[in-house]
CSV table of C-alpha atoms in Angstrom, one decimal:
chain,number,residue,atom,x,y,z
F,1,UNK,CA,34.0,-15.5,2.8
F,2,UNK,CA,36.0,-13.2,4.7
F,3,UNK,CA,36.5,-9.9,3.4
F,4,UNK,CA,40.5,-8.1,2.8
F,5,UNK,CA,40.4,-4.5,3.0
F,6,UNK,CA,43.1,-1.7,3.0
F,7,UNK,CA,40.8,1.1,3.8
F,8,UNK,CA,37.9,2.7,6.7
F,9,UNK,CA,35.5,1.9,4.5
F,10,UNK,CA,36.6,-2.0,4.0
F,11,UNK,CA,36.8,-1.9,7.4
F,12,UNK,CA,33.3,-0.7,8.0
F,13,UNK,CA,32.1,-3.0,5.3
F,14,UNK,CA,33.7,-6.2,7.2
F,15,UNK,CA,32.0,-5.6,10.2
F,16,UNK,CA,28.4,-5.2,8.2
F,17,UNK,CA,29.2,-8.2,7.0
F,18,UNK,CA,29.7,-9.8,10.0
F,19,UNK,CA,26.1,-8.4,11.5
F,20,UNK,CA,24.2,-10.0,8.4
F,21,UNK,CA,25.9,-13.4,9.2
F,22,UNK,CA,24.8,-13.5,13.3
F,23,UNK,CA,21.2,-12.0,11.8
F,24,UNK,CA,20.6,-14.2,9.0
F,25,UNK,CA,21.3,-17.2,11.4
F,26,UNK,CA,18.5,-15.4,14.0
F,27,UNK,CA,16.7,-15.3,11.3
F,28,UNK,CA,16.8,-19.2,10.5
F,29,UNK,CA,16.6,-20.2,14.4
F,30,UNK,CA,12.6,-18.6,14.3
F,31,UNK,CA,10.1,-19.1,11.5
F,32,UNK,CA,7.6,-17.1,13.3
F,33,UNK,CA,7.8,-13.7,11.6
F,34,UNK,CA,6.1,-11.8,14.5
F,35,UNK,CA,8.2,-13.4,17.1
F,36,UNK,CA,9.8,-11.1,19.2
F,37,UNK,CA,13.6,-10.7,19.5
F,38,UNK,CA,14.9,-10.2,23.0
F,39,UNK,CA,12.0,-8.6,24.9
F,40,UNK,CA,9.6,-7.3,23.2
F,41,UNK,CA,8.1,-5.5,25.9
F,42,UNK,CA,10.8,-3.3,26.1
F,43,UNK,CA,10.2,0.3,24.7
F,44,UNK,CA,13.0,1.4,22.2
F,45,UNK,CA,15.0,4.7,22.7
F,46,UNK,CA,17.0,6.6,20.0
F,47,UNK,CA,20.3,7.4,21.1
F,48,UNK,CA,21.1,11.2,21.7
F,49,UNK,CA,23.5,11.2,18.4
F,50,UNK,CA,20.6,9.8,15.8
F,51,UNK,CA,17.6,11.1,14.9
F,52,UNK,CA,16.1,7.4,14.3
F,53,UNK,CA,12.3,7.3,15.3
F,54,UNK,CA,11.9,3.9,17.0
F,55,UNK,CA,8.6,2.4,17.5
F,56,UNK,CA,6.5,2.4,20.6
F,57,UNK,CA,7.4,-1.6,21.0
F,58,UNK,CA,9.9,-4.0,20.3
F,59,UNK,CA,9.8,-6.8,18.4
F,60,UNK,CA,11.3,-9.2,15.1
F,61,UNK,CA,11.3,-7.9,11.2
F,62,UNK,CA,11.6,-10.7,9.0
F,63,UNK,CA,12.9,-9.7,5.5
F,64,UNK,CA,14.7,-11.4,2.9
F,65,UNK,CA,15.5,-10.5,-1.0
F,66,UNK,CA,18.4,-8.5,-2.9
F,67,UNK,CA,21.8,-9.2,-2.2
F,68,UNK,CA,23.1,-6.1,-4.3
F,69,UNK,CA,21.6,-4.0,-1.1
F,70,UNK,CA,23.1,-6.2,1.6
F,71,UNK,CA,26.0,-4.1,2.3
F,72,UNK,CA,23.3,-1.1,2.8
F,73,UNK,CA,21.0,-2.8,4.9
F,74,UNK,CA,23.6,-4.1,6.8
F,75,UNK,CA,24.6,-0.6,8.2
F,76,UNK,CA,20.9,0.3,8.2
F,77,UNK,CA,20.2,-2.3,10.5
F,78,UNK,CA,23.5,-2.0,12.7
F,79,UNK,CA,22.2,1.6,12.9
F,80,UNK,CA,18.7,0.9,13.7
F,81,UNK,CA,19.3,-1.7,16.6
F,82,UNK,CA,21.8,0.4,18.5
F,83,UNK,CA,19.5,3.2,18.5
F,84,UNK,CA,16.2,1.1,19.5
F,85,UNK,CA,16.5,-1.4,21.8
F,86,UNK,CA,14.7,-4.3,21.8
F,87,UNK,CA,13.8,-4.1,18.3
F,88,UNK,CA,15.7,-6.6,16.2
F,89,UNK,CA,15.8,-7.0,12.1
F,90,UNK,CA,16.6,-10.1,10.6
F,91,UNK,CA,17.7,-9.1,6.4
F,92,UNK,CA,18.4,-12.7,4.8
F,93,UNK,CA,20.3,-11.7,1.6
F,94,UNK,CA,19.3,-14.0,-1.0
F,95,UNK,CA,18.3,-12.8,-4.4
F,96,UNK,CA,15.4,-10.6,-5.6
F,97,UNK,CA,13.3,-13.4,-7.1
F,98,UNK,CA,13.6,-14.9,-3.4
F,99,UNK,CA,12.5,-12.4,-1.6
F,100,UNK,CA,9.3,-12.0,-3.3
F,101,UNK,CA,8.1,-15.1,-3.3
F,102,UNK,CA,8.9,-15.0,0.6
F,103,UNK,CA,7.1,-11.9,1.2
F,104,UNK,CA,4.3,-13.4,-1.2
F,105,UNK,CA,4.1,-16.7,1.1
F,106,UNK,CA,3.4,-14.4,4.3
F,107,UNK,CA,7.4,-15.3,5.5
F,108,UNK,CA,8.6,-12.1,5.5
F,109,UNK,CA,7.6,-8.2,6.4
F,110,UNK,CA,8.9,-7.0,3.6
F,111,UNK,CA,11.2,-8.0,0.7
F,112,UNK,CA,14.0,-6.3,-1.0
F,113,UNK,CA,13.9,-6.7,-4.9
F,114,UNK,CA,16.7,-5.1,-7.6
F,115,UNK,CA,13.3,-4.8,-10.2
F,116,UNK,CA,9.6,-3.3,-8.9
F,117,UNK,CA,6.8,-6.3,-8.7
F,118,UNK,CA,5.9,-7.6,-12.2
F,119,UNK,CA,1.6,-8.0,-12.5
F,120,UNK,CA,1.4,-11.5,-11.3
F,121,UNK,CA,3.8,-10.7,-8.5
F,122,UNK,CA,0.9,-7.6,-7.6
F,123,UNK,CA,-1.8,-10.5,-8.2
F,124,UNK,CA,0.0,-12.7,-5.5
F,125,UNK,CA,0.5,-10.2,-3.3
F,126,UNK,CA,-3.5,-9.5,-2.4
F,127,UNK,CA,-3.6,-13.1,-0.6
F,128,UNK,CA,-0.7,-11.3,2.2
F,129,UNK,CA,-1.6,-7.3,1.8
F,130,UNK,CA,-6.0,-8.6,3.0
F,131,UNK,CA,-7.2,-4.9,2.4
F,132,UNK,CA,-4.3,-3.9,-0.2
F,133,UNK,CA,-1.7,-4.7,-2.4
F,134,UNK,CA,2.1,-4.8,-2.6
F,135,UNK,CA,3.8,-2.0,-3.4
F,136,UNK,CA,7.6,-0.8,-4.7
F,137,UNK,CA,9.1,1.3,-2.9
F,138,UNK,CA,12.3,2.5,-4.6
F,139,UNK,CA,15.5,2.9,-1.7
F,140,UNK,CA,18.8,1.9,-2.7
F,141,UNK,CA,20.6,3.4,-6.1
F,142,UNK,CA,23.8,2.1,-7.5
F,143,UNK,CA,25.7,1.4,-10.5
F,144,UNK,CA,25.9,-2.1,-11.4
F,145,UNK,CA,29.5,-2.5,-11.8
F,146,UNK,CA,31.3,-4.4,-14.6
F,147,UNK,CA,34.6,-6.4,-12.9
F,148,UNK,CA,37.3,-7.9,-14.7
F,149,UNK,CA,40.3,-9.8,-14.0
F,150,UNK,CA,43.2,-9.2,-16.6
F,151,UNK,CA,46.5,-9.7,-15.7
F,152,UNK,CA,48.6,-6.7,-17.2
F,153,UNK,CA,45.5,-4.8,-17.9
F,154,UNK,CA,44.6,-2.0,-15.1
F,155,UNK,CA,42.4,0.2,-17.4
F,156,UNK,CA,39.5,-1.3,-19.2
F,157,UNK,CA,37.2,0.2,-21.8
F,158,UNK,CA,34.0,-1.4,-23.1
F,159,UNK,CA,30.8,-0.2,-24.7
F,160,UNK,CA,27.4,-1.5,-24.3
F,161,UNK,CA,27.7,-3.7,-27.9
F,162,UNK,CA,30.9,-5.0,-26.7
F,163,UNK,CA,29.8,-6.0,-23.5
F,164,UNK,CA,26.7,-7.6,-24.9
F,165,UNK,CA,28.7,-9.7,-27.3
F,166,UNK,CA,31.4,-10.9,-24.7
F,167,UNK,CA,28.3,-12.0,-22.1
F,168,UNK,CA,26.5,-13.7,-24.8
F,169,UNK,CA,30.2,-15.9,-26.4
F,170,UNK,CA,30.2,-14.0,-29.5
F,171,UNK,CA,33.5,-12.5,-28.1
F,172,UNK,CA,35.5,-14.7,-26.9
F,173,UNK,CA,38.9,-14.1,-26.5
F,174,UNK,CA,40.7,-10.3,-24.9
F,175,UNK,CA,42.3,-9.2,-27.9
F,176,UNK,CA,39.5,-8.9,-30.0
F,177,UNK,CA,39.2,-6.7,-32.5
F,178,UNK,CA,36.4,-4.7,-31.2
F,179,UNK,CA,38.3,-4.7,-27.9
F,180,UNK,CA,41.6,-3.5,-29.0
F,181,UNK,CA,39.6,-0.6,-30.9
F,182,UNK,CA,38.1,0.5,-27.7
F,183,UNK,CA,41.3,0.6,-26.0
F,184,UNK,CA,43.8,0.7,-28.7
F,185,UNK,CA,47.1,1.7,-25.3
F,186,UNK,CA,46.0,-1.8,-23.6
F,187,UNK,CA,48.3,-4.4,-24.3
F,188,UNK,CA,45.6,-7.1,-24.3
F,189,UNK,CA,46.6,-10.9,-24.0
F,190,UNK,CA,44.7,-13.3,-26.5
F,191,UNK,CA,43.7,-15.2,-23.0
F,192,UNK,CA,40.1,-16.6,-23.5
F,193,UNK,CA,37.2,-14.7,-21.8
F,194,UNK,CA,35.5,-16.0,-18.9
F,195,UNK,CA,32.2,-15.0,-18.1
F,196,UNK,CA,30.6,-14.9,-14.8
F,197,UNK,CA,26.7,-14.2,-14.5
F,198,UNK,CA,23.8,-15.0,-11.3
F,199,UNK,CA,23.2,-18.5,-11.3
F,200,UNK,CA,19.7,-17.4,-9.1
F,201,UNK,CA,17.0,-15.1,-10.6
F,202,UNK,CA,18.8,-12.2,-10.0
F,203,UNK,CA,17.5,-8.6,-10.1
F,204,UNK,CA,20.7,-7.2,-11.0
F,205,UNK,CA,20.6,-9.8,-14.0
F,206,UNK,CA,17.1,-8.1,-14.6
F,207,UNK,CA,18.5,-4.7,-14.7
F,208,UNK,CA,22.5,-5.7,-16.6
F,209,UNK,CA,20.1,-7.0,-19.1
F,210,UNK,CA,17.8,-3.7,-19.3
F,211,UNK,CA,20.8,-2.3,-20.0
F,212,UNK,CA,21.8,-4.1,-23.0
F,213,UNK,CA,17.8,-4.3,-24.5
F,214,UNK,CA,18.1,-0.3,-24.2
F,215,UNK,CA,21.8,0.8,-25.8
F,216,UNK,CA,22.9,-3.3,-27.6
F,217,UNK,CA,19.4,-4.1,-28.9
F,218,UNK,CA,21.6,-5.7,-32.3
F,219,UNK,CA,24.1,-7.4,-30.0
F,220,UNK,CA,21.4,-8.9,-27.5
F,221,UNK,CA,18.6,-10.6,-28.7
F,222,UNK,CA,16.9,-11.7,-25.9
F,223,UNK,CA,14.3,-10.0,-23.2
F,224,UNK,CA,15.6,-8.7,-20.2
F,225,UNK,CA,15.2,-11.1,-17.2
F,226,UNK,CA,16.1,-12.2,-13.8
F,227,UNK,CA,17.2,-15.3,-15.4
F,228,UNK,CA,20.5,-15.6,-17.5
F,229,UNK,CA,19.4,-16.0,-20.9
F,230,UNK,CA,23.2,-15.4,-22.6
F,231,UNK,CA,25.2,-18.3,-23.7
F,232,UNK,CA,28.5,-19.9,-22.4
F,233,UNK,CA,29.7,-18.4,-19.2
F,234,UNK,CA,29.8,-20.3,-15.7
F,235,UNK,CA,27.4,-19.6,-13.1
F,236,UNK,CA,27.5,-18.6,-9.3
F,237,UNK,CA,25.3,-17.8,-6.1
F,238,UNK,CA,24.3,-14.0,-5.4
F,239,UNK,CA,26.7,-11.1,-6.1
F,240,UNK,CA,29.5,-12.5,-3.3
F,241,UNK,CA,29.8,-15.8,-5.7
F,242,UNK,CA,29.9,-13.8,-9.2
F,243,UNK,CA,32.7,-11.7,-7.1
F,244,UNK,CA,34.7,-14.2,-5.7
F,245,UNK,CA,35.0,-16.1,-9.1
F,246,UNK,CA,36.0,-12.6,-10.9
F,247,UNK,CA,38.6,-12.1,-8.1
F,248,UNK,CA,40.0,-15.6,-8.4
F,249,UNK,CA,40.3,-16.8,-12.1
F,250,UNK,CA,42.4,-14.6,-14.5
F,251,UNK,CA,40.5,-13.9,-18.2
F,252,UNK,CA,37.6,-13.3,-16.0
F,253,UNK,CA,34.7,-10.9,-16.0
F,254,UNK,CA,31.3,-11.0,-14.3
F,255,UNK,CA,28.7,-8.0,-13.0
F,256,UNK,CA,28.4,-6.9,-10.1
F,257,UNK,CA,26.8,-4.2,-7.2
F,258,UNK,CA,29.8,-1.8,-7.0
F,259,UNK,CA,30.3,-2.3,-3.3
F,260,UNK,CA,31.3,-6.0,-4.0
F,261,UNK,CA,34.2,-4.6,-6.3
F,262,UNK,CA,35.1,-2.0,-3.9
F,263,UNK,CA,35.1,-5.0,-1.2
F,264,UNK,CA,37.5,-7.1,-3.1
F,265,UNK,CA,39.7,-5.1,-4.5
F,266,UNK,CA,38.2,-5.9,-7.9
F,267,UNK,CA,39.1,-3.7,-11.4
F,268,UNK,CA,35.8,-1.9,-13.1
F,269,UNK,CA,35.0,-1.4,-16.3
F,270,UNK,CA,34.7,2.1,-17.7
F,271,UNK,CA,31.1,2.6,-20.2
F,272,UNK,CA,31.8,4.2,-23.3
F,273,UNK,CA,28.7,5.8,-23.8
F,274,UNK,CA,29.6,8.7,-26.4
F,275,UNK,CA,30.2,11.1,-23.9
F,276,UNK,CA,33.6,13.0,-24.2
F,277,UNK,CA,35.4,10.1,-21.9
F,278,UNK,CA,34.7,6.9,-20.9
F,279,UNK,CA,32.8,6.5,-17.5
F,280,UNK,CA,33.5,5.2,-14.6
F,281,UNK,CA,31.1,3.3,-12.0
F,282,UNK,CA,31.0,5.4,-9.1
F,283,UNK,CA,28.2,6.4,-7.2
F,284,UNK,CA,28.3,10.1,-8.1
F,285,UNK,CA,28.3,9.1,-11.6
F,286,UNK,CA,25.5,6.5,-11.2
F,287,UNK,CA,23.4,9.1,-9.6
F,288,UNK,CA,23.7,11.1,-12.4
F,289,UNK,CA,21.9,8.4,-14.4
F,290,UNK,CA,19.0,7.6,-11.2
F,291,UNK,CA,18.1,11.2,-11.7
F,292,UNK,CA,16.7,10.7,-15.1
F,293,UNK,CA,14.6,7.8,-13.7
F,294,UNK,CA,10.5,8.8,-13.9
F,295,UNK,CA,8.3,7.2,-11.5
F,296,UNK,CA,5.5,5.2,-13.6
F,297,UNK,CA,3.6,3.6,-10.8
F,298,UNK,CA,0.4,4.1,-9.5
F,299,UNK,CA,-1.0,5.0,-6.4
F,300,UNK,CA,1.1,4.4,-3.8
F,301,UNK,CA,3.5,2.2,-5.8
F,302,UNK,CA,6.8,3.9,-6.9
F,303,UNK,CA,8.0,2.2,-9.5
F,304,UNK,CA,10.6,3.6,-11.8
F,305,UNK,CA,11.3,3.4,-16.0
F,306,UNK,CA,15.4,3.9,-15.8
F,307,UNK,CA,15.5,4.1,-19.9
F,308,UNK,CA,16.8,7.2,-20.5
F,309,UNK,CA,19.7,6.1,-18.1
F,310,UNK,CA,20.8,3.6,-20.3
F,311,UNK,CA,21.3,5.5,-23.4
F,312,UNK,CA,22.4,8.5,-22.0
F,313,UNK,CA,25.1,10.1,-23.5
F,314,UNK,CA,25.3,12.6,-20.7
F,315,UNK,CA,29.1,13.2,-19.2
F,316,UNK,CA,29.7,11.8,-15.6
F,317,UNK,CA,26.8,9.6,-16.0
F,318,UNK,CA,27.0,6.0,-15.5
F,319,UNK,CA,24.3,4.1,-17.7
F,320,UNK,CA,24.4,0.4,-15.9
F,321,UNK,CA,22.4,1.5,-12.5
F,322,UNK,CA,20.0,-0.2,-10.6
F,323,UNK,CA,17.5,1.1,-8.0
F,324,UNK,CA,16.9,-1.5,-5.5
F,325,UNK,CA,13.1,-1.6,-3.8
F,326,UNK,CA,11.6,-2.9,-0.7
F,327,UNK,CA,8.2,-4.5,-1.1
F,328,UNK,CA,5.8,-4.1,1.4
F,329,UNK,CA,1.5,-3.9,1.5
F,330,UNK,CA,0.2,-0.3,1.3
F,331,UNK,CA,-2.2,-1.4,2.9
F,332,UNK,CA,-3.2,-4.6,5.2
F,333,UNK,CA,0.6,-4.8,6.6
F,334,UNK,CA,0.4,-7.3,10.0
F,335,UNK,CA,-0.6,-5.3,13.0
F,336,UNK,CA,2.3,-6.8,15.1
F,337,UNK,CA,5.1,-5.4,12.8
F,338,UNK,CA,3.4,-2.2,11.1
F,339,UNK,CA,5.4,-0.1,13.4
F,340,UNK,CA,8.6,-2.0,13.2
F,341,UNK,CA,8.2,-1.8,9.5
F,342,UNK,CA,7.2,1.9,9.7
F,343,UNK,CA,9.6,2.7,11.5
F,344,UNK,CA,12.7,0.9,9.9
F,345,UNK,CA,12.0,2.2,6.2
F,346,UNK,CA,11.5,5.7,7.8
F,347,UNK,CA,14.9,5.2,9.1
F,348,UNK,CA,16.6,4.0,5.4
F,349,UNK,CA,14.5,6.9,3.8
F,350,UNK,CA,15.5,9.3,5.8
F,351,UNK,CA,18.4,11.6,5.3
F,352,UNK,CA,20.4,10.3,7.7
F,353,UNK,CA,20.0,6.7,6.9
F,354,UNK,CA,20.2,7.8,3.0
F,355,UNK,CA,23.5,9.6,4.1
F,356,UNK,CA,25.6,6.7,4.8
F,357,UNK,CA,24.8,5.3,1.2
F,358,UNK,CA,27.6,6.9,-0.4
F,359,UNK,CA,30.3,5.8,1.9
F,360,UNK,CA,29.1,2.0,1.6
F,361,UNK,CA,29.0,2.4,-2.9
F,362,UNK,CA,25.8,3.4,-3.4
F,363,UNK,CA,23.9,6.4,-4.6
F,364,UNK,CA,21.1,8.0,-2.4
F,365,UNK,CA,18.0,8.7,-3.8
F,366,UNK,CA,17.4,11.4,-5.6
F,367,UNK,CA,15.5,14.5,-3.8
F,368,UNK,CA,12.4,14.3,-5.3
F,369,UNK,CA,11.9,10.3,-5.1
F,370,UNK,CA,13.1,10.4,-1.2
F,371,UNK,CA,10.3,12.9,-1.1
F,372,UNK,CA,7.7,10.4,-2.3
F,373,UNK,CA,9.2,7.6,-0.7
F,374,UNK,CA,9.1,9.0,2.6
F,375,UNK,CA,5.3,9.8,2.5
F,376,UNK,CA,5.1,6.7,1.1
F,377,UNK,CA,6.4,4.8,4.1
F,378,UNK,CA,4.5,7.0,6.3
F,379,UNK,CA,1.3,6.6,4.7
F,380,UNK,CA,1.2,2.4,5.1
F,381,UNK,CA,-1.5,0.9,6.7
């Protein structure tokens, strides 16, 4: 799917886009994950603008998971290969629940999930990590934004009990009563609701649902998942699918990493969460909800409970976030791409790589969790 944009930053965002195609098809043309891409032999240099710390050799990362961080690691690995030649990094976005189980087969390096490793996810993760385990390494923060496609209707407010309802069939058509109350201005058409939700498991479905056990427990009665549990609603593949359909069908509304509305010129619901005005997803705002986040790993894991974010009532703070992780052994990583890996999630923990985040949708990591992140990465083995 191609991309419109009016801005710089569509513009930037098309040719990310275009990198993740040409290196998701590298990455199908080898299924040896320590295969080297181009020479391997060749020693990697920084260029004189980045401060990027390449490692000593070349070589091919294998990686696979999230599609909610694509449009990151896209840049991040634009970034990365200009600045350290002969290393090459293959991200295949597919969806969280993918990505594990890749990393947990031995296919991958490492794995970007939208939720940290469940138990049995750790348990499988011992056969790969020989001397360790796999750990969660928090990275990308973002709102998870709500789109909607109303015709006539430009500003949308919902609350979480609303929005659980309308996912879930119990409201079905736009001028609802419990609609019309939250935006009483809105002249709201009695078209019929369409719902649009991750046909895959789906971290992001993990987290929307998080979301709705924290501040709709009454209007959601099931447990939060990376499969769709509501009822009615059609289905689609990864983010880009949910966003295409929410573009193209008027009624519509489906969930989303903000970047994907931002790409396709796609409306977003503001969160009424009891603050003095509704919120909007943004990624100032949705780093106003990370920073409550509380790291409740162990060890080396990093984990994070986002609760409070959900129920916050805090102004300027977006309560649908998601902090996106990359999975990886603390310990017993393969000897051929421990540097490679090392040296790429330095690079997307760093401040410069964390920099571009904001520009692309996201939120950077809080300062104290890039703290523990970077000595995290530093400290694998």
């Amino acid at each position: 799917m191609k991309l419109q944009r009016k801005s710089g930053l569509r513009a930037l965002a098309v040719g990310a886009v275009a990198v993740s195609g040409a290196l998701v098809l590298t990455a199908c043309g080898s299924d040896n994950n320590n295969e080297a891409g181009g020479d391997s032999t060749a020693s990697p240099a920084a260029s004189s603008s980045s401060s990027i710390k390449c490692a000593d050799k070349g070589g091919q990362l294998l990686a696979s998971g999230s599609s909610a961080q694509q449009n990151a690691m896209d840049a991040w690995v634009k970034n990365y290969m200009q600045a350290c030649n002969g290393a090459q990094v293959n991200y295949k976005a597919s969806s969280s629940g993918e990505g594990i189980i890749d990393f947990n087969n031995g296919t991958d390096s490492f794995a970007g999930s939208d939720s940290p490793l469940k138990p049995e996810e750790i348990d499988a993760s011992k056969k790969v990590c020989k001397t360790g385990t796999g750990i969660s390494i928090p990275m990308v923060g973002g709102p998870i934004a709500i789109g909607y496609n109303v015709s006539g209707v430009d500003n949308l407010v919902l609350d979480a009990p609303t929005l659980a309802k309308i996912f879930d069939s119990k409201i079905t058509n736009w001028d609802d009563a419990a609609i019309k109350k939250l935006n009483p201005d809105a002249k709201l058409p009695s078209t019929k609701i369409q719902t649009f939700h991750r046909q895959d498991e789906s971290g992001t479905t993990d987290n929307l649902t998080k979301y709705f056990n924290g501040a709709a427990k009454d209007a959601w009665p099931y447990e939060h998942a990376k499969a769709w549990a509501g009822k009615g609603g059609q289905s689609a593949a990864k983010s880009s699918g949910v966003a295409a359909q929410v573009k193209q069908v008027n009624g519509s509304i489906g969930y989303f990493e903000l970047s994907y509305a931002t790409a396709n010129d796609i409306k977003t619901v503001k969160i009424d969460t009891g603050a003095s005005a509704p919120v909007e997803a943004t990624a100032a705002n949705a780093s106003a909800g990370i920073a409550e986040a509380k790291v409740v790993g162990t060890g080396a894991d990093l984990s994070l409970d986002m609760g409070n974010a959900y129920v916050t009532k805090a102004d300027n703070a977006y309560p649908i976030v998601l902090v996106t992780y990359e999975i990886a052994c603390d310990k017993g990583n393969k000897a051929e791409t421990l540097p490679l890996v090392k040296s790429f999630l330095g690079y997307t923990a760093s401040e410069e790589g964390q920099a571009i985040l904001s520009d692309a949708g996201y939120a950077p990591l809080p300062a104290e969790i890039a703290t523990k992140v970077r000595a995290t990465v530093a400290a694998l083995a």
